[in-house]
mmCIF file of N, CA and C in Angstrom:
data_model
loop_
_atom_site.group_PDB
_atom_site.id
_atom_site.type_symbol
_atom_site.label_atom_id
_atom_site.label_comp_id
_atom_site.label_asym_id
_atom_site.label_seq_id
_atom_site.Cartn_x
_atom_site.Cartn_y
_atom_site.Cartn_z
ATOM 1 N N VAL A 1 212.862 -48.439 12.278
ATOM 2 C CA VAL A 1 212.342 -49.106 13.472
ATOM 3 C C VAL A 1 213.266 -48.822 14.644
ATOM 4 N N GLN A 2 212.695 -48.403 15.748
ATOM 5 C CA GLN A 2 213.459 -48.226 16.983
ATOM 6 C C GLN A 2 212.964 -49.234 18.003
ATOM 7 N N LEU A 3 213.908 -49.823 18.724
ATOM 8 C CA LEU A 3 213.583 -50.885 19.662
ATOM 9 C C LEU A 3 214.017 -50.496 21.066
ATOM 10 N N GLN A 4 213.166 -50.802 22.031
ATOM 11 C CA GLN A 4 213.479 -50.505 23.422
ATOM 12 C C GLN A 4 213.207 -51.735 24.259
ATOM 13 N N ALA A 5 214.286 -52.314 24.784
ATOM 14 C CA ALA A 5 214.171 -53.519 25.600
ATOM 15 C C ALA A 5 214.043 -53.150 27.075
ATOM 16 N N SER A 6 213.285 -53.958 27.802
ATOM 17 C CA SER A 6 213.111 -53.733 29.240
ATOM 18 C C SER A 6 212.775 -55.058 29.912
ATOM 19 N N GLY A 7 212.772 -55.037 31.253
ATOM 20 C CA GLY A 7 212.356 -56.204 32.007
ATOM 21 C C GLY A 7 213.474 -56.981 32.672
ATOM 22 N N GLY A 8 214.707 -56.564 32.428
ATOM 23 C CA GLY A 8 215.817 -57.246 33.068
ATOM 24 C C GLY A 8 215.856 -56.980 34.558
ATOM 25 N N GLY A 9 216.741 -57.701 35.242
ATOM 26 C CA GLY A 9 216.874 -57.501 36.668
ATOM 27 C C GLY A 9 217.709 -58.586 37.300
ATOM 28 N N LEU A 10 217.670 -58.611 38.624
ATOM 29 C CA LEU A 10 218.404 -59.610 39.402
ATOM 30 C C LEU A 10 217.417 -60.648 39.925
ATOM 31 N N VAL A 11 217.722 -61.911 39.700
ATOM 32 C CA VAL A 11 216.830 -62.986 40.118
ATOM 33 C C VAL A 11 217.670 -64.159 40.588
ATOM 34 N N GLN A 12 217.130 -64.935 41.498
ATOM 35 C CA GLN A 12 217.832 -66.130 41.960
ATOM 36 C C GLN A 12 217.676 -67.260 40.949
ATOM 37 N N ALA A 13 218.623 -68.167 40.978
ATOM 38 C CA ALA A 13 218.549 -69.339 40.106
ATOM 39 C C ALA A 13 217.221 -70.057 40.316
ATOM 40 N N GLY A 14 216.619 -70.463 39.205
ATOM 41 C CA GLY A 14 215.313 -71.097 39.260
ATOM 42 C C GLY A 14 214.160 -70.131 39.096
ATOM 43 N N GLY A 15 214.455 -68.854 39.163
ATOM 44 C CA GLY A 15 213.423 -67.841 39.034
ATOM 45 C C GLY A 15 213.073 -67.530 37.589
ATOM 46 N N SER A 16 212.215 -66.517 37.430
ATOM 47 C CA SER A 16 211.715 -66.149 36.106
ATOM 48 C C SER A 16 211.788 -64.644 35.897
ATOM 49 N N LEU A 17 211.906 -64.276 34.652
ATOM 50 C CA LEU A 17 211.805 -62.889 34.221
ATOM 51 C C LEU A 17 211.125 -62.864 32.862
ATOM 52 N N ARG A 18 210.462 -61.751 32.572
ATOM 53 C CA ARG A 18 209.920 -61.564 31.234
ATOM 54 C C ARG A 18 210.483 -60.275 30.649
ATOM 55 N N LEU A 19 211.180 -60.423 29.546
ATOM 56 C CA LEU A 19 211.710 -59.269 28.843
ATOM 57 C C LEU A 19 210.696 -58.805 27.798
ATOM 58 N N SER A 20 210.683 -57.504 27.590
ATOM 59 C CA SER A 20 209.823 -56.917 26.573
ATOM 60 C C SER A 20 210.669 -56.081 25.629
ATOM 61 N N CYS A 21 210.232 -56.022 24.402
ATOM 62 C CA CYS A 21 210.905 -55.187 23.408
ATOM 63 C C CYS A 21 209.824 -54.428 22.656
ATOM 64 N N LEU A 22 209.774 -53.131 22.906
ATOM 65 C CA LEU A 22 208.781 -52.278 22.270
ATOM 66 C C LEU A 22 209.377 -51.675 21.014
ATOM 67 N N ALA A 23 208.677 -51.832 19.904
ATOM 68 C CA ALA A 23 209.154 -51.310 18.629
ATOM 69 C C ALA A 23 208.313 -50.130 18.186
ATOM 70 N N SER A 24 208.973 -49.151 17.630
ATOM 71 C CA SER A 24 208.263 -48.036 17.024
ATOM 72 C C SER A 24 208.466 -48.115 15.522
ATOM 73 N N GLY A 25 207.477 -47.701 14.797
ATOM 74 C CA GLY A 25 207.581 -47.803 13.346
ATOM 75 C C GLY A 25 206.377 -48.529 12.789
ATOM 76 N N ARG A 26 205.894 -48.058 11.689
ATOM 77 C CA ARG A 26 204.656 -48.592 11.140
ATOM 78 C C ARG A 26 204.810 -49.976 10.546
ATOM 79 N N THR A 27 206.047 -50.375 10.208
ATOM 80 C CA THR A 27 206.227 -51.649 9.534
ATOM 81 C C THR A 27 206.724 -52.745 10.462
ATOM 82 N N PHE A 28 206.536 -52.553 11.765
ATOM 83 C CA PHE A 28 207.029 -53.537 12.726
ATOM 84 C C PHE A 28 206.538 -54.935 12.406
ATOM 85 N N SER A 29 205.296 -55.041 11.961
ATOM 86 C CA SER A 29 204.705 -56.359 11.746
ATOM 87 C C SER A 29 205.394 -57.137 10.634
ATOM 88 N N ARG A 30 206.195 -56.465 9.804
ATOM 89 C CA ARG A 30 206.851 -57.158 8.702
ATOM 90 C C ARG A 30 208.261 -57.593 9.018
ATOM 91 N N TYR A 31 208.692 -57.397 10.241
ATOM 92 C CA TYR A 31 210.031 -57.779 10.648
ATOM 93 C C TYR A 31 209.992 -59.049 11.480
ATOM 94 N N ALA A 32 210.955 -59.906 11.238
ATOM 95 C CA ALA A 32 211.205 -60.979 12.185
ATOM 96 C C ALA A 32 211.971 -60.383 13.363
ATOM 97 N N MET A 33 211.748 -60.925 14.542
ATOM 98 C CA MET A 33 212.360 -60.378 15.750
ATOM 99 C C MET A 33 213.210 -61.443 16.434
ATOM 100 N N GLY A 34 214.318 -60.985 16.968
ATOM 101 C CA GLY A 34 215.194 -61.920 17.653
ATOM 102 C C GLY A 34 215.666 -61.380 18.982
ATOM 103 N N TRP A 35 216.103 -62.292 19.836
ATOM 104 C CA TRP A 35 216.764 -61.947 21.089
ATOM 105 C C TRP A 35 218.171 -62.551 21.066
ATOM 106 N N PHE A 36 219.115 -61.737 21.450
ATOM 107 C CA PHE A 36 220.491 -62.169 21.598
ATOM 108 C C PHE A 36 220.956 -61.803 22.999
ATOM 109 N N ARG A 37 222.067 -62.376 23.421
ATOM 110 C CA ARG A 37 222.626 -62.009 24.714
ATOM 111 C C ARG A 37 224.146 -61.996 24.635
ATOM 112 N N GLN A 38 224.724 -61.213 25.514
ATOM 113 C CA GLN A 38 226.175 -61.115 25.562
ATOM 114 C C GLN A 38 226.632 -61.046 27.000
ATOM 115 N N ALA A 39 227.391 -62.058 27.397
ATOM 116 C CA ALA A 39 227.961 -62.103 28.735
ATOM 117 C C ALA A 39 229.346 -61.451 28.710
ATOM 118 N N PRO A 40 229.829 -60.986 29.830
ATOM 119 C CA PRO A 40 231.154 -60.341 29.870
ATOM 120 C C PRO A 40 232.244 -61.251 29.319
ATOM 121 N N GLY A 41 233.033 -60.721 28.407
ATOM 122 C CA GLY A 41 234.134 -61.479 27.842
ATOM 123 C C GLY A 41 233.747 -62.493 26.794
ATOM 124 N N LYS A 42 232.456 -62.512 26.445
ATOM 125 C CA LYS A 42 231.990 -63.485 25.454
ATOM 126 C C LYS A 42 231.358 -62.778 24.265
ATOM 127 N N GLU A 43 231.247 -63.503 23.165
ATOM 128 C CA GLU A 43 230.609 -62.954 21.996
ATOM 129 C C GLU A 43 229.091 -62.959 22.165
ATOM 130 N N ARG A 44 228.459 -62.078 21.403
ATOM 131 C CA ARG A 44 227.001 -62.051 21.414
ATOM 132 C C ARG A 44 226.480 -63.353 20.827
ATOM 133 N N GLU A 45 225.479 -63.925 21.471
ATOM 134 C CA GLU A 45 224.960 -65.206 21.000
ATOM 135 C C GLU A 45 223.449 -65.164 20.817
ATOM 136 N N PHE A 46 223.000 -65.962 19.888
ATOM 137 C CA PHE A 46 221.582 -66.077 19.585
ATOM 138 C C PHE A 46 220.843 -66.742 20.732
ATOM 139 N N VAL A 47 219.651 -66.235 21.028
ATOM 140 C CA VAL A 47 218.805 -66.835 22.052
ATOM 141 C C VAL A 47 217.516 -67.385 21.429
ATOM 142 N N SER A 48 216.808 -66.510 20.693
ATOM 143 C CA SER A 48 215.526 -66.924 20.147
ATOM 144 C C SER A 48 215.110 -65.965 19.049
ATOM 145 N N ALA A 49 214.220 -66.428 18.160
ATOM 146 C CA ALA A 49 213.691 -65.579 17.092
ATOM 147 C C ALA A 49 212.284 -66.026 16.749
ATOM 148 N N ILE A 50 211.537 -65.079 16.195
ATOM 149 C CA ILE A 50 210.164 -65.357 15.796
ATOM 150 C C ILE A 50 209.901 -64.635 14.488
ATOM 151 N N THR A 51 209.242 -65.306 13.544
ATOM 152 C CA THR A 51 208.932 -64.687 12.267
ATOM 153 C C THR A 51 207.857 -63.612 12.436
ATOM 154 N N TRP A 52 207.702 -62.800 11.398
ATOM 155 C CA TRP A 52 206.753 -61.707 11.512
ATOM 156 C C TRP A 52 205.339 -62.210 11.713
ATOM 157 N N SER A 53 205.043 -63.388 11.179
ATOM 158 C CA SER A 53 203.710 -63.959 11.338
ATOM 159 C C SER A 53 203.537 -64.665 12.679
ATOM 160 N N GLY A 54 204.644 -64.941 13.322
ATOM 161 C CA GLY A 54 204.582 -65.678 14.577
ATOM 162 C C GLY A 54 204.445 -67.178 14.407
ATOM 163 N N THR A 55 204.479 -67.634 13.181
ATOM 164 C CA THR A 55 204.244 -69.054 12.934
ATOM 165 C C THR A 55 205.496 -69.909 13.059
ATOM 166 N N LYS A 56 206.662 -69.268 12.990
ATOM 167 C CA LYS A 56 207.906 -70.022 13.151
ATOM 168 C C LYS A 56 208.722 -69.409 14.277
ATOM 169 N N ILE A 57 209.203 -70.276 15.137
ATOM 170 C CA ILE A 57 209.947 -69.860 16.317
ATOM 171 C C ILE A 57 211.212 -70.692 16.422
ATOM 172 N N TYR A 58 212.274 -70.054 16.868
ATOM 173 C CA TYR A 58 213.568 -70.720 16.951
ATOM 174 C C TYR A 58 214.201 -70.419 18.311
ATOM 175 N N TYR A 59 214.898 -71.405 18.834
ATOM 176 C CA TYR A 59 215.580 -71.253 20.124
ATOM 177 C C TYR A 59 216.985 -71.834 20.056
ATOM 178 N N ALA A 60 217.868 -71.231 20.811
ATOM 179 C CA ALA A 60 219.171 -71.844 21.040
ATOM 180 C C ALA A 60 218.967 -73.078 21.910
ATOM 181 N N ASP A 61 219.801 -74.064 21.717
ATOM 182 C CA ASP A 61 219.663 -75.296 22.502
ATOM 183 C C ASP A 61 219.767 -75.023 24.000
ATOM 184 N N SER A 62 220.553 -74.034 24.361
ATOM 185 C CA SER A 62 220.797 -73.751 25.775
ATOM 186 C C SER A 62 219.568 -73.220 26.504
ATOM 187 N N VAL A 63 218.583 -72.718 25.758
ATOM 188 C CA VAL A 63 217.402 -72.143 26.405
ATOM 189 C C VAL A 63 216.119 -72.891 26.060
ATOM 190 N N LYS A 64 216.220 -73.850 25.163
ATOM 191 C CA LYS A 64 215.040 -74.584 24.724
ATOM 192 C C LYS A 64 214.374 -75.266 25.911
ATOM 193 N N GLY A 65 213.061 -75.108 26.008
ATOM 194 C CA GLY A 65 212.311 -75.687 27.107
ATOM 195 C C GLY A 65 212.199 -74.789 28.315
ATOM 196 N N ARG A 66 212.989 -73.721 28.350
ATOM 197 C CA ARG A 66 212.964 -72.787 29.484
ATOM 198 C C ARG A 66 212.485 -71.401 29.075
ATOM 199 N N PHE A 67 212.823 -70.989 27.867
ATOM 200 C CA PHE A 67 212.453 -69.658 27.382
ATOM 201 C C PHE A 67 211.340 -69.773 26.348
ATOM 202 N N THR A 68 210.491 -68.744 26.305
ATOM 203 C CA THR A 68 209.414 -68.698 25.321
ATOM 204 C C THR A 68 209.363 -67.312 24.706
ATOM 205 N N ILE A 69 209.422 -67.253 23.388
ATOM 206 C CA ILE A 69 209.317 -65.978 22.677
ATOM 207 C C ILE A 69 207.901 -65.835 22.141
ATOM 208 N N SER A 70 207.405 -64.604 22.137
ATOM 209 C CA SER A 70 206.087 -64.338 21.581
ATOM 210 C C SER A 70 206.052 -62.889 21.119
ATOM 211 N N ARG A 71 205.040 -62.558 20.334
ATOM 212 C CA ARG A 71 204.918 -61.176 19.897
ATOM 213 C C ARG A 71 203.448 -60.780 19.862
ATOM 214 N N ASP A 72 203.217 -59.510 20.115
ATOM 215 C CA ASP A 72 201.888 -58.926 20.062
ATOM 216 C C ASP A 72 201.954 -57.799 19.040
ATOM 217 N N ILE A 73 201.432 -58.075 17.844
ATOM 218 C CA ILE A 73 201.517 -57.089 16.767
ATOM 219 C C ILE A 73 200.770 -55.813 17.141
ATOM 220 N N ALA A 74 199.635 -55.961 17.790
ATOM 221 C CA ALA A 74 198.826 -54.794 18.144
ATOM 222 C C ALA A 74 199.567 -53.870 19.096
ATOM 223 N N LYS A 75 200.439 -54.436 19.923
ATOM 224 C CA LYS A 75 201.189 -53.643 20.898
ATOM 225 C C LYS A 75 202.607 -53.358 20.424
ATOM 226 N N ASN A 76 202.943 -53.801 19.217
ATOM 227 C CA ASN A 76 204.295 -53.592 18.684
ATOM 228 C C ASN A 76 205.360 -54.109 19.657
ATOM 229 N N THR A 77 205.097 -55.230 20.264
ATOM 230 C CA THR A 77 205.976 -55.724 21.317
ATOM 231 C C THR A 77 206.299 -57.206 21.120
ATOM 232 N N VAL A 78 207.539 -57.547 21.374
ATOM 233 C CA VAL A 78 207.953 -58.946 21.415
ATOM 234 C C VAL A 78 208.416 -59.240 22.837
ATOM 235 N N TYR A 79 208.128 -60.434 23.300
ATOM 236 C CA TYR A 79 208.423 -60.829 24.671
ATOM 237 C C TYR A 79 209.374 -62.029 24.698
ATOM 238 N N LEU A 80 210.107 -62.114 25.779
ATOM 239 C CA LEU A 80 210.910 -63.308 26.038
ATOM 240 C C LEU A 80 210.648 -63.713 27.485
ATOM 241 N N GLN A 81 209.844 -64.751 27.655
ATOM 242 C CA GLN A 81 209.574 -65.294 28.986
ATOM 243 C C GLN A 81 210.690 -66.267 29.326
ATOM 244 N N MET A 82 211.371 -65.999 30.431
ATOM 245 C CA MET A 82 212.512 -66.812 30.828
ATOM 246 C C MET A 82 212.212 -67.483 32.162
ATOM 247 N N ASN A 83 212.137 -68.788 32.141
ATOM 248 C CA ASN A 83 211.867 -69.572 33.342
ATOM 249 C C ASN A 83 213.077 -70.441 33.689
ATOM 250 N N SER A 84 213.081 -70.943 34.902
ATOM 251 C CA SER A 84 214.164 -71.828 35.353
ATOM 252 C C SER A 84 215.530 -71.231 35.040
ATOM 253 N N LEU A 85 215.687 -69.982 35.378
ATOM 254 C CA LEU A 85 216.928 -69.280 35.041
ATOM 255 C C LEU A 85 218.131 -69.869 35.772
ATOM 256 N N LYS A 86 219.250 -69.823 35.087
ATOM 257 C CA LYS A 86 220.497 -70.360 35.609
ATOM 258 C C LYS A 86 221.538 -69.242 35.665
ATOM 259 N N PRO A 87 222.543 -69.371 36.501
ATOM 260 C CA PRO A 87 223.600 -68.335 36.538
ATOM 261 C C PRO A 87 224.233 -68.101 35.170
ATOM 262 N N GLU A 88 224.330 -69.135 34.362
ATOM 263 C CA GLU A 88 224.933 -68.977 33.034
ATOM 264 C C GLU A 88 224.043 -68.204 32.059
ATOM 265 N N ASP A 89 222.832 -67.876 32.475
ATOM 266 C CA ASP A 89 221.966 -67.012 31.657
ATOM 267 C C ASP A 89 222.285 -65.531 31.887
ATOM 268 N N THR A 90 223.143 -65.250 32.833
ATOM 269 C CA THR A 90 223.514 -63.865 33.124
ATOM 270 C C THR A 90 224.176 -63.227 31.907
ATOM 271 N N ALA A 91 223.617 -62.104 31.472
ATOM 272 C CA ALA A 91 224.109 -61.417 30.281
ATOM 273 C C ALA A 91 223.290 -60.154 30.061
ATOM 274 N N VAL A 92 223.751 -59.344 29.134
ATOM 275 C CA VAL A 92 222.920 -58.263 28.609
ATOM 276 C C VAL A 92 222.123 -58.844 27.447
ATOM 277 N N TYR A 93 220.825 -58.663 27.505
ATOM 278 C CA TYR A 93 219.936 -59.206 26.479
ATOM 279 C C TYR A 93 219.516 -58.090 25.521
ATOM 280 N N TYR A 94 219.614 -58.390 24.241
ATOM 281 C CA TYR A 94 219.273 -57.429 23.199
ATOM 282 C C TYR A 94 218.157 -57.983 22.325
ATOM 283 N N CYS A 95 217.232 -57.103 21.963
ATOM 284 C CA CYS A 95 216.273 -57.481 20.939
ATOM 285 C C CYS A 95 216.705 -56.847 19.624
ATOM 286 N N ALA A 96 216.292 -57.481 18.550
ATOM 287 C CA ALA A 96 216.705 -57.024 17.233
ATOM 288 C C ALA A 96 215.628 -57.357 16.216
ATOM 289 N N ALA A 97 215.648 -56.611 15.113
ATOM 290 C CA ALA A 97 214.666 -56.799 14.049
ATOM 291 C C ALA A 97 215.377 -57.009 12.720
ATOM 292 N N THR A 98 214.836 -57.891 11.910
ATOM 293 C CA THR A 98 215.427 -58.179 10.616
ATOM 294 C C THR A 98 214.356 -58.260 9.546
ATOM 295 N N ARG A 99 214.733 -57.797 8.344
ATOM 296 C CA ARG A 99 213.849 -57.919 7.191
ATOM 297 C C ARG A 99 214.232 -59.130 6.338
ATOM 298 N N ASP A 100 215.233 -59.857 6.772
ATOM 299 C CA ASP A 100 215.702 -61.010 6.019
ATOM 300 C C ASP A 100 214.588 -62.053 5.924
ATOM 301 N N PRO A 101 214.186 -62.429 4.727
ATOM 302 C CA PRO A 101 213.103 -63.409 4.595
ATOM 303 C C PRO A 101 213.548 -64.849 4.818
ATOM 304 N N ASN A 102 214.858 -65.063 4.910
ATOM 305 C CA ASN A 102 215.375 -66.408 5.091
ATOM 306 C C ASN A 102 215.521 -66.721 6.574
ATOM 307 N N SER A 103 214.628 -67.531 7.077
ATOM 308 C CA SER A 103 214.634 -67.810 8.515
ATOM 309 C C SER A 103 215.906 -68.524 8.961
ATOM 310 N N GLY A 104 216.596 -69.153 8.033
ATOM 311 C CA GLY A 104 217.844 -69.797 8.386
ATOM 312 C C GLY A 104 218.910 -68.821 8.831
ATOM 313 N N ASN A 105 218.705 -67.542 8.535
ATOM 314 C CA ASN A 105 219.666 -66.508 8.915
ATOM 315 C C ASN A 105 219.377 -65.880 10.262
ATOM 316 N N TYR A 106 218.307 -66.283 10.903
ATOM 317 C CA TYR A 106 217.922 -65.606 12.131
ATOM 318 C C TYR A 106 218.875 -65.875 13.280
ATOM 319 N N TYR A 107 219.741 -66.866 13.133
ATOM 320 C CA TYR A 107 220.689 -67.201 14.184
ATOM 321 C C TYR A 107 221.911 -66.272 14.192
ATOM 322 N N TYR A 108 222.045 -65.457 13.170
ATOM 323 C CA TYR A 108 223.257 -64.677 12.981
ATOM 324 C C TYR A 108 223.006 -63.202 13.229
ATOM 325 N N SER A 109 223.741 -62.624 14.141
ATOM 326 C CA SER A 109 223.494 -61.241 14.539
ATOM 327 C C SER A 109 223.700 -60.250 13.397
ATOM 328 N N ASP A 110 224.567 -60.572 12.443
ATOM 329 C CA ASP A 110 224.833 -59.616 11.368
ATOM 330 C C ASP A 110 223.714 -59.560 10.345
ATOM 331 N N ARG A 111 222.700 -60.389 10.492
ATOM 332 C CA ARG A 111 221.546 -60.355 9.602
ATOM 333 C C ARG A 111 220.443 -59.443 10.099
ATOM 334 N N TYR A 112 220.652 -58.852 11.265
ATOM 335 C CA TYR A 112 219.636 -57.990 11.854
ATOM 336 C C TYR A 112 219.918 -56.533 11.527
ATOM 337 N N ASP A 113 218.845 -55.802 11.272
ATOM 338 C CA ASP A 113 218.960 -54.421 10.810
ATOM 339 C C ASP A 113 218.868 -53.403 11.936
ATOM 340 N N TYR A 114 218.135 -53.742 12.979
ATOM 341 C CA TYR A 114 217.914 -52.795 14.067
ATOM 342 C C TYR A 114 218.106 -53.507 15.407
ATOM 343 N N TRP A 115 218.649 -52.736 16.364
ATOM 344 C CA TRP A 115 218.938 -53.297 17.682
ATOM 345 C C TRP A 115 218.421 -52.381 18.775
ATOM 346 N N GLY A 116 217.959 -53.005 19.853
ATOM 347 C CA GLY A 116 217.618 -52.263 21.044
ATOM 348 C C GLY A 116 218.863 -52.007 21.874
ATOM 349 N N GLN A 117 218.698 -51.318 22.978
ATOM 350 C CA GLN A 117 219.842 -50.888 23.782
ATOM 351 C C GLN A 117 220.339 -51.957 24.753
ATOM 352 N N GLY A 118 219.580 -53.004 24.963
ATOM 353 C CA GLY A 118 219.999 -54.065 25.872
ATOM 354 C C GLY A 118 219.442 -53.892 27.274
ATOM 355 N N THR A 119 219.192 -55.001 27.931
ATOM 356 C CA THR A 119 218.731 -54.985 29.312
ATOM 357 C C THR A 119 219.487 -56.071 30.071
ATOM 358 N N GLN A 120 219.963 -55.719 31.261
ATOM 359 C CA GLN A 120 220.815 -56.628 32.026
ATOM 360 C C GLN A 120 219.978 -57.665 32.772
ATOM 361 N N VAL A 121 220.380 -58.905 32.624
ATOM 362 C CA VAL A 121 219.790 -60.006 33.387
ATOM 363 C C VAL A 121 220.901 -60.637 34.213
ATOM 364 N N THR A 122 220.702 -60.691 35.519
ATOM 365 C CA THR A 122 221.686 -61.278 36.414
ATOM 366 C C THR A 122 221.006 -62.365 37.239
ATOM 367 N N VAL A 123 221.555 -63.559 37.165
ATOM 368 C CA VAL A 123 220.989 -64.698 37.887
ATOM 369 C C VAL A 123 221.998 -65.128 38.941
ATOM 370 N N SER A 124 221.598 -65.051 40.189
ATOM 371 C CA SER A 124 222.491 -65.425 41.283
ATOM 372 C C SER A 124 222.307 -66.901 41.641
ATOM 373 N N SER A 125 223.381 -67.488 42.100
ATOM 374 C CA SER A 125 223.327 -68.919 42.441
ATOM 375 C C SER A 125 222.930 -69.131 43.890
#
């Protein structure tokens, strides 16, 4: 599976962005998908994840109520709608895919098998 993230950019606080992650590979539908982010000088952190069926969704507390993850199997794409953005959301955002069937592991970056290249999100105050 190859992943290509896009949709980042510069936005003012309170604004919105939608990130997309296009996956190539015939078995995309069997992977759970996650979004992580990494700010300068900080470790990569979990943002959100969605199971392959789309029936279970997980969010970091810091983005709950503001971000929405979704996936379109037909388009091999997972989305991250980000609303009410804050300066502390500034980071490089990565999408990732995992075959791990244990959803409790979706919070951990080392459980993911494939990663996209990252897209920069900058939120100005």
